[in-house]
PDB file of C-alpha atoms in Angstrom:
ATOM      1  CA  MET W   1      19.705 -11.846-159.192  1.00 71.00           C
ATOM      2  CA  ASP W   2      20.773 -12.459-155.865  1.00 78.00           C
ATOM      3  CA  ASP W   3      18.983 -15.423-154.346  1.00 92.00           C
ATOM      4  CA  CYS W   4      19.334 -17.308-157.524  1.00 96.00           C
ATOM      5  CA  ILE W   5      21.630 -20.657-156.967  1.00 96.00           C
ATOM      6  CA  PHE W   6      23.030 -21.052-160.483  1.00 97.00           C
ATOM      7  CA  CYS W   7      23.090 -17.391-160.408  1.00 97.00           C
ATOM      8  CA  LYS W   8      25.789 -18.225-157.031  1.00 96.00           C
ATOM      9  CA  ILE W   9      27.730 -21.135-159.357  1.00 96.00           C
ATOM     10  CA  ALA W  10      28.229 -19.100-161.732  1.00 96.00           C
ATOM     11  CA  CYS W  11      29.952 -16.029-160.217  1.00 95.00           C
ATOM     12  CA  GLY W  12      31.382 -18.315-157.759  1.00 94.00           C
ATOM     13  CA  ASP W  13      30.100 -17.596-154.695  1.00 95.00           C
ATOM     14  CA  ILE W  14      28.996 -20.901-154.069  1.00 95.00           C
ATOM     15  CA  LYS W  15      31.484 -23.872-155.656  1.00 91.00           C
ATOM     16  CA  GLY W  16      30.415 -26.533-158.342  1.00 89.00           C
ATOM     17  CA  LEU W  17      32.098 -28.264-160.194  1.00 92.00           C
ATOM     18  CA  ARG W  18      32.694 -26.751-163.067  1.00 93.00           C
ATOM     19  CA  VAL W  19      32.697 -29.072-166.760  1.00 93.00           C
ATOM     20  CA  TYR W  20      33.567 -26.690-168.671  1.00 95.00           C
ATOM     21  CA  GLU W  21      32.935 -22.898-168.791  1.00 95.00           C
ATOM     22  CA  ASP W  22      33.050 -19.742-171.054  1.00 97.00           C
ATOM     23  CA  GLU W  23      32.741 -16.276-170.730  1.00 97.00           C
ATOM     24  CA  LEU W  24      29.015 -16.314-171.062  1.00 97.00           C
ATOM     25  CA  THR W  25      28.128 -19.784-170.215  1.00 98.00           C
ATOM     26  CA  LEU W  26      29.164 -22.745-167.960  1.00 97.00           C
ATOM     27  CA  ALA W  27      28.663 -26.815-167.535  1.00 95.00           C
ATOM     28  CA  PHE W  28      29.127 -27.856-163.435  1.00 93.00           C
ATOM     29  CA  MET W  29      28.147 -30.992-162.397  1.00 93.00           C
ATOM     30  CA  ASP W  30      24.478 -31.970-161.261  1.00 92.00           C
ATOM     31  CA  THR W  31      24.151 -33.351-157.471  1.00 89.00           C
ATOM     32  CA  ALA W  32      20.963 -34.800-158.237  1.00 86.00           C
ATOM     33  CA  GLY W  33      23.074 -38.000-158.135  1.00 83.00           C
ATOM     34  CA  ASP W  34      20.021 -39.009-160.256  1.00 86.00           C
ATOM     35  CA  VAL W  35      22.833 -40.602-162.870  1.00 85.00           C
ATOM     36  CA  ASP W  36      25.943 -40.946-163.429  1.00 87.00           C
ATOM     37  CA  GLY W  37      27.553 -37.604-165.257  1.00 90.00           C
ATOM     38  CA  HIS W  38      24.172 -35.829-165.352  1.00 91.00           C
ATOM     39  CA  ILE W  39      25.849 -32.040-166.209  1.00 93.00           C
ATOM     40  CA  LEU W  40      24.047 -28.918-166.556  1.00 95.00           C
ATOM     41  CA  VAL W  41      24.307 -25.765-169.442  1.00 98.00           C
ATOM     42  CA  VAL W  42      23.186 -22.062-168.029  1.00 98.00           C
ATOM     43  CA  PRO W  43      24.219 -19.074-169.165  1.00 98.00           C
ATOM     44  CA  LYS W  44      26.251 -16.966-166.865  1.00 97.00           C
ATOM     45  CA  VAL W  45      23.751 -14.724-166.491  1.00 97.00           C
ATOM     46  CA  HIS W  46      20.097 -14.700-165.710  1.00 97.00           C
ATOM     47  CA  VAL W  47      17.204 -15.533-167.393  1.00 97.00           C
ATOM     48  CA  THR W  48      14.310 -17.144-166.189  1.00 97.00           C
ATOM     49  CA  ASN W  49      14.133 -19.329-168.228  1.00 97.00           C
ATOM     50  CA  ILE W  50      14.247 -20.230-173.264  1.00 97.00           C
ATOM     51  CA  LEU W  51      10.979 -18.625-172.945  1.00 96.00           C
ATOM     52  CA  ASP W  52      12.451 -14.897-171.234  1.00 95.00           C
ATOM     53  CA  CYS W  53      15.757 -15.873-173.401  1.00 97.00           C
ATOM     54  CA  ASP W  54      17.106 -13.697-175.922  1.00 97.00           C
ATOM     55  CA  GLU W  55      18.907 -15.110-178.863  1.00 97.00           C
ATOM     56  CA  THR W  56      22.348 -14.632-178.080  1.00 97.00           C
ATOM     57  CA  THR W  57      22.589 -15.670-174.597  1.00 98.00           C
ATOM     58  CA  LEU W  58      20.479 -18.252-176.364  1.00 98.00           C
ATOM     59  CA  LYS W  59      22.945 -19.453-179.130  1.00 98.00           C
ATOM     60  CA  ASN W  60      25.938 -19.383-176.524  1.00 98.00           C
ATOM     61  CA  VAL W  61      24.538 -22.231-174.837  1.00 98.00           C
ATOM     62  CA  ILE W  62      23.135 -24.199-177.607  1.00 98.00           C
ATOM     63  CA  LEU W  63      26.619 -24.314-179.262  1.00 98.00           C
ATOM     64  CA  THR W  64      27.849 -25.552-174.862  1.00 97.00           C
ATOM     65  CA  VAL W  65      25.446 -27.230-175.098  1.00 98.00           C
ATOM     66  CA  LYS W  66      27.335 -28.650-177.744  1.00 98.00           C
ATOM     67  CA  LYS W  67      30.342 -29.144-176.789  1.00 96.00           C
ATOM     68  CA  VAL W  68      29.625 -30.119-174.234  1.00 95.00           C
ATOM     69  CA  SER W  69      28.451 -33.349-175.068  1.00 95.00           C
ATOM     70  CA  ASN W  70      30.218 -33.408-178.134  1.00 95.00           C
ATOM     71  CA  HIS W  71      33.110 -33.806-175.778  1.00 94.00           C
ATOM     72  CA  LEU W  72      31.433 -36.749-173.643  1.00 92.00           C
ATOM     73  CA  VAL W  73      30.461 -38.879-176.977  1.00 93.00           C
ATOM     74  CA  ASP W  74      33.993 -38.912-179.005  1.00 93.00           C
ATOM     75  CA  ASN W  75      36.395 -38.960-175.670  1.00 91.00           C
ATOM     76  CA  CYS W  76      34.056 -39.834-172.208  1.00 92.00           C
ATOM     77  CA  GLY W  77      33.638 -43.060-173.797  1.00 90.00           C
ATOM     78  CA  TYR W  78      29.193 -41.618-173.944  1.00 91.00           C
ATOM     79  CA  ASP W  79      27.394 -43.323-177.210  1.00 93.00           C
ATOM     80  CA  GLY W  80      25.161 -39.885-176.464  1.00 92.00           C
ATOM     81  CA  VAL W  81      23.302 -38.027-174.740  1.00 92.00           C
ATOM     82  CA  ASP W  82      19.853 -36.824-174.282  1.00 90.00           C
ATOM     83  CA  LEU W  83      18.673 -32.658-174.112  1.00 94.00           C
ATOM     84  CA  MET W  84      16.187 -31.694-171.266  1.00 92.00           C
ATOM     85  CA  CYS W  85      15.078 -28.477-170.108  1.00 95.00           C
ATOM     86  CA  ALA W  86      11.758 -27.001-168.607  1.00 94.00           C
ATOM     87  CA  ASN W  87      10.207 -23.459-169.148  1.00 96.00           C
ATOM     88  CA  GLY W  88       8.121 -23.289-166.876  1.00 95.00           C
ATOM     89  CA  GLU W  89       5.674 -24.449-163.717  1.00 94.00           C
ATOM     90  CA  ALA W  90       3.345 -25.572-165.516  1.00 93.00           C
ATOM     91  CA  ALA W  91       6.357 -28.086-166.938  1.00 93.00           C
ATOM     92  CA  GLY W  92       8.226 -28.875-163.767  1.00 91.00           C
ATOM     93  CA  GLN W  93      11.102 -26.271-164.372  1.00 94.00           C
ATOM     94  CA  SER W  94      12.285 -26.059-160.781  1.00 92.00           C
ATOM     95  CA  LEU W  95      14.519 -24.001-160.607  1.00 94.00           C
ATOM     96  CA  PRO W  96      13.758 -20.229-162.291  1.00 96.00           C
ATOM     97  CA  HIS W  97      17.008 -19.746-164.404  1.00 97.00           C
ATOM     98  CA  PHE W  98      17.333 -21.459-167.490  1.00 98.00           C
ATOM     99  CA  HIS W  99      18.890 -24.259-167.555  1.00 98.00           C
ATOM    100  CA  ILE W 100      20.194 -27.313-169.769  1.00 98.00           C
ATOM    101  CA  HIS W 101      20.316 -30.626-168.931  1.00 94.00           C
ATOM    102  CA  ILE W 102      22.670 -32.964-170.134  1.00 92.00           C
ATOM    103  CA  ILE W 103      21.914 -36.914-169.933  1.00 90.00           C
ATOM    104  CA  PRO W 104      24.492 -38.749-170.895  1.00 88.00           C
ATOM    105  CA  ARG W 105      23.785 -42.568-172.579  1.00 88.00           C
ATOM    106  CA  HIS W 106      25.393 -45.840-173.317  1.00 87.00           C
ATOM    107  CA  LYS W 107      23.925 -48.155-175.296  1.00 87.00           C
ATOM    108  CA  GLN W 108      21.948 -50.490-172.710  1.00 80.00           C
ATOM    109  CA  ASP W 109      22.299 -48.573-169.335  1.00 80.00           C
ATOM    110  CA  GLY W 110      19.593 -48.920-168.409  1.00 75.00           C
ATOM    111  CA  LEU W 111      17.145 -45.499-168.896  1.00 75.00           C
ATOM    112  CA  GLY W 112      15.219 -46.430-171.650  1.00 67.00           C
ATOM    113  CA  GLU W 113      15.888 -46.727-175.677  1.00 62.00           C
ATOM    114  CA  LYS W 114      14.223 -43.601-175.603  1.00 58.00           C
ATOM    115  CA  GLY W 115      15.786 -42.564-171.894  1.00 54.00           C
ATOM    116  CA  GLU W 116      13.952 -40.675-169.692  1.00 53.00           C
ATOM    117  CA  TRP W 117      10.892 -38.904-170.932  1.00 57.00           C
ATOM    118  CA  PRO W 118       7.399 -37.809-168.625  1.00 52.00           C
ATOM    119  CA  GLN W 119       4.373 -40.336-169.122  1.00 60.00           C
ATOM    120  CA  PHE W 120       2.633 -38.541-171.200  1.00 60.00           C
ATOM    121  CA  PRO W 121      -1.781 -40.070-170.500  1.00 70.00           C
ATOM    122  CA  GLY W 122      -2.370 -39.800-174.913  1.00 72.00           C
ATOM    123  CA  ALA W 123      -3.494 -36.521-176.503  1.00 75.00           C
ATOM    124  CA  ASN W 124      -7.110 -35.215-176.219  1.00 81.00           C
ATOM    125  CA  LYS W 125      -7.514 -33.654-178.828  1.00 75.00           C
ATOM    126  CA  ASP W 126      -7.300 -34.209-183.142  1.00 75.00           C
ATOM    127  CA  ILE W 127      -3.343 -33.579-184.619  1.00 82.00           C
ATOM    128  CA  LEU W 128      -5.222 -31.059-187.443  1.00 80.00           C
ATOM    129  CA  GLU W 129      -6.845 -29.357-184.125  1.00 78.00           C
ATOM    130  CA  VAL W 130      -4.116 -28.858-182.469  1.00 74.00           C
ATOM    131  CA  TYR W 131      -2.385 -28.147-185.380  1.00 79.00           C
ATOM    132  CA  GLN W 132      -4.771 -25.121-186.666  1.00 81.00           C
ATOM    133  CA  GLU W 133      -3.899 -23.773-183.146  1.00 79.00           C
ATOM    134  CA  VAL W 134       0.307 -24.110-182.955  1.00 73.00           C
ATOM    135  CA  ARG W 135       0.688 -23.117-185.999  1.00 76.00           C
ATOM    136  CA  PHE W 136       2.837 -19.544-187.218  1.00 67.00           C
ATOM    137  CA  ARG W 137      -0.204 -17.460-189.403  1.00 72.00           C
TER     138      ARG W 137
END
């Protein structure tokens, strides 16, 4: 896609700090400056989000996420990782190219015991009611 920044990074039109790359995926440093080691993993083909992602592309992205995550823990001194992925505008997706954030974590790194997750206001419906709405039939 011509105006997609992640497509431009993937094809090399825009330089990115490439952490890992294979034929189908790319992992590169996020420039947000919010936490050390923040990495994004994207498919090299344009896919808006997980909702329109084909299974092969999704599998390759997840395998790259696992490879990079294992590298961070096994070789870079991190104790774990948080994975974050917003899908759709209502979920806070800010760029329309499927991507997964890898946030490397150290024990007692000040990000909280459960990572940086949204503050949820609490459920409005009974769990059994929601279960009936969302379960596969």
